[in-house]
Amino acid sequence: MGDEREMIVSNSGPLIHLAKVGRIKLLKDIFGEVIIPHEVKLEVVDRGKDEGMGDAFLIESEIENGWIVTDKSNDHKVKEIAESAGIDIGEASAIMLARRMKCPVLIDDLAARRFAAGLGLEVIGSIGVLIRSAKLQKISKREAFEALDKLARVMWLSVDIYEDARMIIEKLDRANS
């Protein structure tokens, strides 16, 4: 089996969500390296630690382990792009960095996902990470369902998205057997 891992740029949401459900290492298993803009590191780690968030310490530890890498380059148009697209600066930074690096972007926020897709980027979210992990057999079907249930408690998921994800995971298992 070949190494299907690729690099990905992440916004804060998926890092926080996956850390909170104990599945942040799936990003390393699938993508190998996760690049985050400096704005995302400030939001997730620095502000998160100031607020005493456990996930901030977990994410910082993975940055120290070297597979989550902070990109320090600065796109001077990010603030303007964020305002015009109606998304936050972290999201805009992640999207523009992914565009520059020609790689997928990891985002959960719907408006930011639409903006990134409109720029022609491949967009993956926290649920997509679980599905891909199950498809690549990095986690079992049961583990994917458990992680999905935990995700539904730490982030907003519509009933339709939740049910669609369950159905996809169920079908993947049959395809993998």
Coordinates of N, CA, C and O in Angstrom, one line a residue:
M1 N 0.8 -1.2 0.0 CA 0.0 0.0 0.0 C 0.9 1.2 0.0 O 1.7 1.4 0.9
G2 N 0.7 2.1 -1.0 CA 1.5 3.3 -1.1 C 1.2 4.3 0.0 O 0.2 4.3 0.7
D3 N 2.1 5.3 0.2 CA 1.9 6.3 1.2 C 1.0 7.4 0.5 O 1.4 8.1 -0.4
E4 N -0.3 7.5 1.0 CA -1.2 8.4 0.4 C -1.2 9.8 1.1 O -2.1 10.6 0.9
R5 N -0.3 10.0 2.0 CA -0.3 11.2 2.8 C 0.1 12.4 2.0 O 1.0 12.3 1.1
E6 N -0.5 13.5 2.3 CA -0.2 14.8 1.7 C -0.2 15.8 2.7 O -0.7 15.6 3.8
M7 N 0.4 16.9 2.4 CA 0.4 18.1 3.3 C -1.0 18.8 3.3 O -1.7 18.7 2.3
I8 N -1.4 19.4 4.4 CA -2.7 20.1 4.4 C -2.5 21.4 5.3 O -1.6 21.4 6.2
V9 N -3.2 22.4 5.0 CA -3.2 23.7 5.8 C -4.5 23.6 6.6 O -5.5 23.3 6.1
S10 N -4.3 24.0 7.9 CA -5.5 23.9 8.8 C -5.8 25.3 9.4 O -5.0 26.0 9.7
N11 N -7.1 25.5 9.6 CA -7.7 26.6 10.4 C -7.8 26.1 11.8 O -7.6 24.9 12.1
S12 N -8.2 26.9 12.7 CA -8.3 26.6 14.1 C -9.3 25.5 14.5 O -9.1 24.6 15.3
G13 N -10.6 25.7 13.9 CA -11.7 24.8 14.3 C -11.4 23.3 14.3 O -11.5 22.7 15.3
P14 N -11.0 22.8 13.2 CA -10.7 21.3 13.1 C -9.6 20.9 14.1 O -9.7 19.8 14.7
L15 N -8.6 21.7 14.3 CA -7.5 21.4 15.3 C -8.2 21.3 16.7 O -7.9 20.3 17.4
I16 N -9.0 22.3 17.1 CA -9.6 22.3 18.4 C -10.6 21.1 18.5 O -10.5 20.4 19.5
H17 N -11.4 20.9 17.5 CA -12.4 19.9 17.6 C -11.8 18.5 17.7 O -12.2 17.7 18.5
L18 N -10.8 18.2 16.8 CA -10.2 16.9 16.9 C -9.4 16.7 18.2 O -9.3 15.6 18.7
A19 N -8.8 17.8 18.7 CA -8.0 17.7 19.9 C -9.0 17.4 21.1 O -8.8 16.5 21.9
K20 N -10.2 18.0 21.1 CA -11.2 17.8 22.1 C -11.7 16.4 22.2 O -12.1 16.0 23.2
V21 N -11.8 15.8 21.0 CA -12.3 14.4 21.0 C -11.2 13.3 21.0 O -11.5 12.2 20.7
G22 N -10.0 13.8 21.2 CA -8.9 12.9 21.3 C -8.4 12.3 20.0 O -7.8 11.2 20.0
R23 N -8.6 13.0 18.9 CA -8.3 12.4 17.6 C -7.4 13.3 16.8 O -7.3 13.1 15.5
I24 N -6.6 14.2 17.4 CA -5.8 15.1 16.6 C -4.7 14.3 15.9 O -4.3 14.7 14.8
K25 N -4.2 13.2 16.4 CA -3.2 12.5 15.7 C -3.6 11.8 14.4 O -2.8 11.4 13.6
L26 N -4.9 11.8 14.2 CA -5.4 11.3 12.9 C -4.9 12.2 11.7 O -4.6 11.7 10.6
L27 N -4.7 13.5 12.0 CA -4.2 14.4 11.0 C -2.8 14.0 10.6 O -2.4 14.0 9.4
K28 N -2.0 13.6 11.6 CA -0.6 13.1 11.3 C -0.6 11.8 10.5 O 0.1 11.7 9.5
D29 N -1.6 10.9 10.9 CA -1.7 9.6 10.2 C -2.1 9.8 8.7 O -1.6 9.1 7.9
I30 N -2.9 10.8 8.5 CA -3.5 10.9 7.1 C -2.6 11.9 6.3 O -2.3 11.6 5.1
F31 N -2.2 13.0 6.8 CA -1.6 14.0 6.0 C -0.1 14.1 6.3 O 0.7 14.7 5.5
G32 N 0.4 13.6 7.4 CA 1.9 13.6 7.6 C 2.2 15.0 8.2 O 2.7 15.0 9.4
E33 N 2.0 16.0 7.5 CA 2.3 17.4 8.0 C 1.2 18.3 7.9 O 0.5 18.3 6.9
V34 N 0.9 19.1 8.9 CA -0.2 20.1 9.0 C 0.5 21.4 9.1 O 1.2 21.6 10.0
I35 N 0.2 22.3 8.2 CA 0.7 23.7 8.2 C -0.4 24.6 8.7 O -1.5 24.5 8.3
I36 N 0.0 25.4 9.7 CA -1.0 26.4 10.2 C -0.4 27.8 10.1 O 0.8 28.0 10.3
P37 N -1.2 28.8 9.6 CA -0.7 30.2 9.6 C -0.5 30.7 11.0 O -1.1 30.1 12.0
H38 N 0.4 31.6 11.1 CA 0.7 32.2 12.4 C -0.6 32.7 13.2 O -0.7 32.5 14.4
E39 N -1.5 33.2 12.4 CA -2.8 33.7 13.1 C -3.5 32.6 13.7 O -4.1 32.7 14.8
V40 N -3.5 31.4 13.1 CA -4.2 30.2 13.7 C -3.4 29.8 15.0 O -4.1 29.4 16.0
K41 N -2.1 29.8 14.9 CA -1.4 29.4 16.1 C -1.7 30.4 17.3 O -1.9 29.9 18.4
L42 N -1.8 31.7 17.0 CA -2.1 32.6 18.0 C -3.5 32.3 18.6 O -3.7 32.4 19.8
E43 N -4.4 32.1 17.7 CA -5.8 31.8 18.2 C -5.9 30.5 19.0 O -6.5 30.5 20.0
V44 N -5.3 29.4 18.4 CA -5.5 28.1 19.0 C -4.6 27.9 20.3 O -5.1 27.5 21.3
V45 N -3.4 28.2 20.1 CA -2.4 27.9 21.2 C -2.3 29.1 22.2 O -2.6 28.9 23.4
D46 N -1.9 30.2 21.8 CA -1.6 31.3 22.7 C -2.9 31.8 23.4 O -2.9 31.8 24.7
R47 N -4.0 32.1 22.7 CA -5.2 32.5 23.4 C -5.8 31.3 24.1 O -6.4 31.5 25.2
G48 N -5.8 30.2 23.5 CA -6.3 29.0 24.2 C -5.7 28.7 25.5 O -6.3 28.4 26.5
K49 N -4.4 28.8 25.6 CA -3.6 28.6 26.8 C -4.0 29.7 27.8 O -4.2 29.4 29.0
D50 N -4.1 30.9 27.4 CA -4.5 32.0 28.3 C -5.9 31.7 28.9 O -6.1 32.1 30.0
E51 N -6.7 31.1 28.1 CA -8.1 30.7 28.6 C -8.1 29.4 29.3 O -9.2 28.9 29.7
G52 N -7.0 28.7 29.5 CA -6.9 27.4 30.2 C -7.5 26.3 29.5 O -7.9 25.3 30.1
M53 N -7.5 26.3 28.1 CA -8.1 25.3 27.3 C -7.1 24.1 27.2 O -6.0 24.3 26.7
G54 N -7.5 22.9 27.6 CA -6.7 21.7 27.5 C -6.3 21.4 26.1 O -5.1 21.0 25.8
D55 N -7.2 21.7 25.1 CA -6.8 21.4 23.7 C -5.6 22.2 23.2 O -4.8 21.8 22.4
A56 N -5.5 23.5 23.8 CA -4.4 24.3 23.4 C -3.0 23.7 23.7 O -2.1 23.8 22.9
F57 N -3.0 23.1 24.9 CA -1.7 22.4 25.3 C -1.4 21.2 24.5 O -0.3 20.9 24.1
L58 N -2.5 20.5 24.1 CA -2.3 19.3 23.2 C -1.8 19.7 21.9 O -0.8 19.1 21.3
I59 N -2.4 20.7 21.3 CA -1.9 21.2 20.0 C -0.5 21.8 20.0 O 0.3 21.5 19.2
E60 N -0.2 22.5 21.1 CA 1.2 23.0 21.3 C 2.2 21.9 21.3 O 3.3 21.9 20.8
S61 N 1.8 20.8 22.0 CA 2.7 19.7 22.1 C 2.9 19.0 20.8 O 4.1 18.6 20.5
E62 N 1.9 19.0 19.9 CA 2.1 18.4 18.6 C 2.9 19.4 17.7 O 3.7 18.9 16.8
I63 N 2.9 20.7 17.9 CA 3.7 21.6 17.2 C 5.2 21.3 17.6 O 6.1 21.3 16.8
E64 N 5.4 21.1 18.9 CA 6.7 20.8 19.5 C 7.2 19.5 18.9 O 8.4 19.3 18.7
N65 N 6.3 18.5 18.6 CA 6.7 17.2 18.0 C 7.0 17.4 16.5 O 7.5 16.4 15.9
G66 N 6.7 18.5 15.9 CA 7.2 18.8 14.6 C 6.3 18.5 13.4 O 6.6 18.8 12.3
W67 N 5.1 17.9 13.6 CA 4.3 17.6 12.5 C 3.2 18.6 12.3 O 2.6 18.6 11.2
I68 N 3.0 19.5 13.2 CA 2.2 20.7 13.0 C 3.2 21.8 12.9 O 3.9 22.0 13.9
V69 N 3.2 22.5 11.8 CA 4.2 23.5 11.5 C 3.6 24.9 11.3 O 2.6 25.0 10.6
T70 N 4.1 25.9 12.0 CA 3.6 27.2 11.9 C 4.3 27.9 10.7 O 5.5 28.0 10.7
D71 N 3.5 28.5 9.8 CA 4.0 29.3 8.7 C 4.0 30.7 9.1 O 3.0 31.3 9.5
K72 N 5.1 31.4 9.1 CA 5.3 32.7 9.6 C 5.1 33.8 8.5 O 5.0 35.0 8.7
S73 N 4.9 33.3 7.2 CA 4.8 34.3 6.1 C 3.5 35.1 6.4 O 2.5 34.6 6.9
N74 N 3.5 36.3 5.9 CA 2.4 37.2 6.1 C 1.8 37.7 4.8 O 2.5 38.3 4.0
D75 N 0.5 37.4 4.6 CA -0.2 37.9 3.4 C -0.9 39.2 3.8 O -1.8 39.2 4.6
H76 N -0.4 40.3 3.3 CA -0.9 41.6 3.8 C -2.3 41.9 3.4 O -2.9 42.8 3.9
K77 N -2.9 41.1 2.5 CA -4.2 41.3 2.0 C -5.2 40.5 2.8 O -6.4 40.5 2.6
V78 N -4.8 39.6 3.8 CA -5.7 38.7 4.5 C -6.8 39.4 5.2 O -7.9 39.0 5.1
K79 N -6.5 40.5 5.9 CA -7.6 41.2 6.6 C -8.7 41.7 5.6 O -9.9 41.5 5.9
E80 N -8.3 42.3 4.5 CA -9.2 42.7 3.5 C -10.0 41.6 2.9 O -11.2 41.7 2.7
I81 N -9.3 40.4 2.6 CA -10.0 39.3 2.1 C -11.0 38.7 3.1 O -12.2 38.4 2.7
A82 N -10.6 38.7 4.4 CA -11.5 38.2 5.4 C -12.8 39.0 5.5 O -13.9 38.5 5.6
E83 N -12.6 40.3 5.5 CA -13.7 41.3 5.6 C -14.7 41.1 4.4 O -15.9 41.0 4.5
S84 N -14.1 41.1 3.2 CA -14.9 41.0 2.0 C -15.6 39.6 1.9 O -16.8 39.6 1.4
A85 N -15.0 38.6 2.4 CA -15.6 37.2 2.3 C -16.5 36.9 3.5 O -17.2 35.9 3.5
G86 N -16.5 37.8 4.5 CA -17.3 37.6 5.7 C -16.8 36.4 6.6 O -17.6 35.7 7.2
I87 N -15.5 36.2 6.6 CA -14.9 35.1 7.4 C -13.8 35.7 8.3 O -13.5 36.9 8.2
D88 N -13.4 34.9 9.3 CA -12.4 35.5 10.2 C -11.0 35.5 9.6 O -10.7 34.8 8.6
I89 N -10.1 36.2 10.3 CA -8.7 36.3 9.7 C -8.0 35.0 9.7 O -7.2 34.7 8.8
G90 N -8.2 34.1 10.7 CA -7.5 32.8 10.7 C -8.0 32.0 9.6 O -7.1 31.3 8.9
E91 N -9.3 32.0 9.3 CA -9.8 31.3 8.1 C -9.2 31.8 6.8 O -8.8 31.0 6.0
A92 N -9.2 33.1 6.7 CA -8.7 33.7 5.4 C -7.2 33.4 5.3 O -6.7 33.1 4.2
S93 N -6.5 33.4 6.4 CA -5.0 33.1 6.3 C -4.8 31.7 5.9 O -3.9 31.4 5.1
A94 N -5.6 30.8 6.5 CA -5.4 29.3 6.1 C -5.8 29.1 4.6 O -5.1 28.4 3.9
I95 N -6.8 29.7 4.2 CA -7.3 29.6 2.8 C -6.2 30.1 1.8 O -5.9 29.5 0.9
M96 N -5.7 31.3 2.1 CA -4.7 31.9 1.2 C -3.4 31.1 1.2 O -2.7 31.0 0.2
L97 N -3.0 30.6 2.4 CA -1.8 29.8 2.5 C -2.0 28.5 1.7 O -1.1 28.1 1.0
A98 N -3.1 27.9 1.8 CA -3.4 26.6 1.1 C -3.4 26.9 -0.4 O -2.8 26.1 -1.2
R99 N -3.9 28.0 -0.8 CA -3.9 28.4 -2.2 C -2.5 28.6 -2.7 O -2.1 28.1 -3.8
R100 N -1.7 29.3 -1.9 CA -0.3 29.5 -2.3 C 0.5 28.2 -2.4 O 1.4 28.0 -3.2
M101 N 0.2 27.3 -1.4 CA 1.0 26.0 -1.4 C 0.4 25.0 -2.3 O 0.9 23.9 -2.4
K102 N -0.8 25.3 -2.9 CA -1.5 24.3 -3.8 C -1.8 23.0 -3.1 O -1.4 21.9 -3.5
C103 N -2.4 23.1 -1.9 CA -2.7 21.9 -1.1 C -4.1 22.1 -0.5 O -4.7 23.2 -0.5
P104 N -4.7 21.0 0.0 CA -6.1 21.1 0.6 C -6.1 22.0 1.8 O -5.0 22.2 2.5
V105 N -7.3 22.4 2.2 CA -7.4 23.2 3.4 C -8.4 22.5 4.4 O -9.4 22.0 3.9
L106 N -8.1 22.5 5.7 CA -8.9 21.9 6.7 C -9.7 23.0 7.4 O -9.2 23.8 8.1
I107 N -11.1 23.0 7.1 CA -11.9 24.1 7.7 C -13.3 23.5 8.0 O -13.8 22.7 7.2
D108 N -13.9 23.9 9.1 CA -15.3 23.4 9.4 C -16.3 24.5 9.1 O -17.5 24.2 8.8
D109 N -16.0 25.8 9.3 CA -17.0 26.8 9.1 C -17.5 26.9 7.7 O -16.7 26.9 6.7
L110 N -18.8 26.9 7.5 CA -19.5 26.8 6.2 C -19.1 27.9 5.3 O -18.8 27.7 4.1
A111 N -19.2 29.2 5.8 CA -18.9 30.3 4.9 C -17.4 30.2 4.4 O -17.2 30.5 3.2
A112 N -16.5 29.8 5.3 CA -15.1 29.7 4.9 C -14.9 28.6 3.9 O -14.1 28.6 3.0
R113 N -15.7 27.5 4.1 CA -15.6 26.3 3.2 C -16.0 26.7 1.8 O -15.4 26.3 0.8
R114 N -17.1 27.4 1.8 CA -17.6 27.9 0.5 C -16.7 28.8 -0.2 O -16.5 28.7 -1.4
F115 N -16.1 29.7 0.5 CA -15.1 30.7 0.0 C -13.9 29.9 -0.6 O -13.5 30.1 -1.7
A116 N -13.4 28.9 0.2 CA -12.2 28.1 -0.3 C -12.6 27.3 -1.5 O -11.8 27.3 -2.5
A117 N -13.7 26.7 -1.5 CA -14.2 25.9 -2.6 C -14.3 26.8 -3.9 O -13.9 26.4 -5.0
G118 N -14.8 28.0 -3.7 CA -14.9 29.0 -4.8 C -13.6 29.3 -5.4 O -13.5 29.7 -6.6
L119 N -12.5 29.2 -4.6 CA -11.2 29.5 -5.1 C -10.5 28.2 -5.7 O -9.4 28.2 -6.1
G120 N -11.3 27.1 -5.8 CA -10.9 25.9 -6.4 C -10.1 25.0 -5.4 O -9.4 24.1 -5.9
L121 N -10.1 25.3 -4.1 CA -9.3 24.4 -3.2 C -10.1 23.2 -2.8 O -11.4 23.2 -2.7
E122 N -9.4 22.1 -2.5 CA -10.0 20.9 -1.9 C -10.2 21.3 -0.4 O -9.3 21.7 0.2
V123 N -11.5 21.1 0.0 CA -11.8 21.5 1.4 C -12.2 20.2 2.2 O -13.0 19.4 1.7
I124 N -11.6 20.1 3.3 CA -11.9 18.9 4.2 C -12.2 19.5 5.6 O -11.7 20.5 6.0
G125 N -13.1 18.8 6.3 CA -13.5 19.2 7.6 C -13.2 18.1 8.6 O -12.7 17.1 8.3
S126 N -13.5 18.4 9.9 CA -13.3 17.4 10.9 C -14.0 16.1 10.6 O -13.4 15.0 10.8
I127 N -15.2 16.1 10.1 CA -15.9 14.9 9.8 C -15.2 14.2 8.6 O -15.1 13.0 8.6
G128 N -14.8 14.9 7.6 CA -14.0 14.4 6.5 C -12.8 13.6 7.0 O -12.4 12.6 6.4
V129 N -12.1 14.2 8.0 CA -10.9 13.5 8.6 C -11.3 12.1 9.2 O -10.6 11.1 8.9
L130 N -12.4 12.1 9.9 CA -12.9 10.8 10.4 C -13.2 9.8 9.3 O -12.8 8.6 9.4
I131 N -13.9 10.3 8.3 CA -14.3 9.4 7.2 C -13.1 8.9 6.5 O -12.9 7.7 6.2
R132 N -12.2 9.8 6.2 CA -10.9 9.4 5.5 C -10.1 8.4 6.3 O -9.5 7.5 5.8
S133 N -10.1 8.6 7.7 CA -9.4 7.8 8.6 C -10.0 6.4 8.5 O -9.2 5.4 8.6
A134 N -11.3 6.3 8.5 CA -12.0 5.0 8.5 C -11.7 4.3 7.1 O -11.4 3.1 7.0
K135 N -11.8 5.1 6.0 CA -11.5 4.6 4.7 C -10.1 4.0 4.5 O -9.9 3.0 3.9
L136 N -9.2 4.7 5.1 CA -7.8 4.3 5.1 C -7.4 3.2 6.2 O -6.3 2.8 6.3
Q137 N -8.5 2.9 6.9 CA -8.4 1.9 8.0 C -7.4 2.3 9.1 O -6.7 1.5 9.7
K138 N -7.3 3.6 9.3 CA -6.5 4.1 10.4 C -7.2 4.0 11.8 O -6.6 3.9 12.8
I139 N -8.6 4.0 11.6 CA -9.5 3.7 12.8 C -10.6 2.7 12.3 O -10.8 2.7 11.1
S140 N -11.1 2.0 13.3 CA -12.2 1.1 12.9 C -13.5 1.9 12.7 O -13.6 3.0 13.1
K141 N -14.5 1.2 12.2 CA -15.8 1.7 12.0 C -16.4 2.2 13.4 O -16.9 3.3 13.5
R142 N -16.2 1.3 14.4 CA -16.7 1.7 15.7 C -16.0 2.9 16.3 O -16.7 3.8 16.8
E143 N -14.7 3.0 16.1 CA -14.0 4.2 16.5 C -14.4 5.5 15.8 O -14.5 6.6 16.3
A144 N -14.7 5.3 14.5 CA -15.2 6.5 13.7 C -16.6 6.9 14.2 O -16.8 8.1 14.3
F145 N -17.5 6.0 14.5 CA -18.8 6.3 15.0 C -18.6 7.0 16.4 O -19.3 8.0 16.6
E146 N -17.8 6.5 17.2 CA -17.6 7.1 18.6 C -17.0 8.5 18.4 O -17.5 9.4 19.1
A147 N -16.1 8.7 17.6 CA -15.5 10.0 17.4 C -16.5 11.0 16.8 O -16.5 12.2 17.2
L148 N -17.3 10.5 15.9 CA -18.4 11.3 15.3 C -19.4 11.8 16.4 O -19.8 13.0 16.4
D149 N -19.8 10.9 17.3 CA -20.7 11.2 18.4 C -20.0 12.3 19.3 O -20.7 13.2 19.7
K150 N -18.7 12.1 19.6 CA -18.0 13.1 20.4 C -17.9 14.4 19.7 O -18.1 15.5 20.3
L151 N -17.7 14.4 18.4 CA -17.6 15.7 17.6 C -18.9 16.4 17.7 O -18.9 17.6 17.8
A152 N -20.0 15.7 17.6 CA -21.3 16.3 17.6 C -21.6 17.0 19.0 O -22.4 17.9 19.0
R153 N -20.8 16.6 20.0 CA -20.9 17.3 21.3 C -20.0 18.5 21.4 O -20.2 19.4 22.3
V154 N -19.0 18.6 20.6 CA -18.0 19.8 20.7 C -18.1 20.8 19.6 O -17.6 21.8 19.6
M155 N -18.9 20.4 18.5 CA -19.1 21.4 17.4 C -20.5 21.3 16.9 O -21.2 20.3 17.2
W156 N -21.0 22.3 16.3 CA -22.4 22.3 15.8 C -22.4 21.4 14.5 O -21.7 21.6 13.6
L157 N -23.3 20.4 14.5 CA -23.6 19.6 13.3 C -25.1 19.5 13.1 O -25.8 19.2 14.0
S158 N -25.5 19.7 11.9 CA -26.9 19.5 11.6 C -27.2 18.0 11.6 O -26.3 17.2 11.4
V159 N -28.5 17.7 11.8 CA -28.9 16.3 11.8 C -28.5 15.7 10.5 O -28.1 14.5 10.4
D160 N -28.8 16.4 9.4 CA -28.5 15.8 8.0 C -27.0 15.5 7.9 O -26.7 14.4 7.4
I161 N -26.1 16.4 8.3 CA -24.7 16.2 8.1 C -24.3 15.0 9.0 O -23.5 14.1 8.5
Y162 N -24.8 14.9 10.2 CA -24.5 13.8 11.1 C -24.9 12.5 10.5 O -24.2 11.5 10.5
E163 N -26.2 12.4 10.0 CA -26.7 11.2 9.5 C -26.0 10.8 8.2 O -25.7 9.6 8.0
D164 N -25.6 11.8 7.3 CA -24.9 11.5 6.1 C -23.5 10.9 6.5 O -23.1 9.9 5.8
A165 N -22.8 11.5 7.5 CA -21.5 11.0 7.9 C -21.7 9.5 8.4 O -20.8 8.7 8.0
R166 N -22.7 9.2 9.2 CA -22.9 7.9 9.7 C -23.1 6.9 8.5 O -22.5 5.8 8.5
M167 N -23.9 7.3 7.6 CA -24.2 6.5 6.4 C -22.9 6.2 5.6 O -22.6 5.1 5.2
I168 N -22.1 7.2 5.4 CA -20.8 7.1 4.6 C -19.9 6.1 5.4 O -19.3 5.2 4.7
I169 N -19.8 6.3 6.7 CA -18.9 5.4 7.5 C -19.4 4.0 7.4 O -18.6 3.0 7.2
E170 N -20.7 3.8 7.5 CA -21.3 2.5 7.4 C -21.0 1.8 6.1 O -20.6 0.6 6.0
K171 N -21.2 2.5 5.0 CA -20.9 2.0 3.6 C -19.4 1.7 3.4 O -19.0 0.8 2.8
L172 N -18.5 2.6 4.0 CA -17.1 2.4 3.9 C -16.7 1.0 4.4 O -15.9 0.3 3.9
D173 N -17.3 0.7 5.6 CA -16.9 -0.5 6.2 C -17.2 -1.7 5.3 O -16.4 -2.6 5.2
R174 N -18.4 -1.7 4.7 CA -18.7 -2.8 3.8 C -17.7 -2.8 2.6 O -17.3 -3.9 2.2
A175 N -17.3 -1.7 2.1 CA -16.4 -1.6 1.0 C -15.0 -2.1 1.4 O -14.3 -2.7 0.6
N176 N -14.7 -1.9 2.7 CA -13.3 -2.3 3.2 C -13.3 -3.8 3.6 O -12.2 -4.3 3.8
S177 N -14.4 -4.4 3.7 CA -14.4 -5.8 4.2 C -14.0 -6.8 3.1 O -14.3 -6.6 2.0

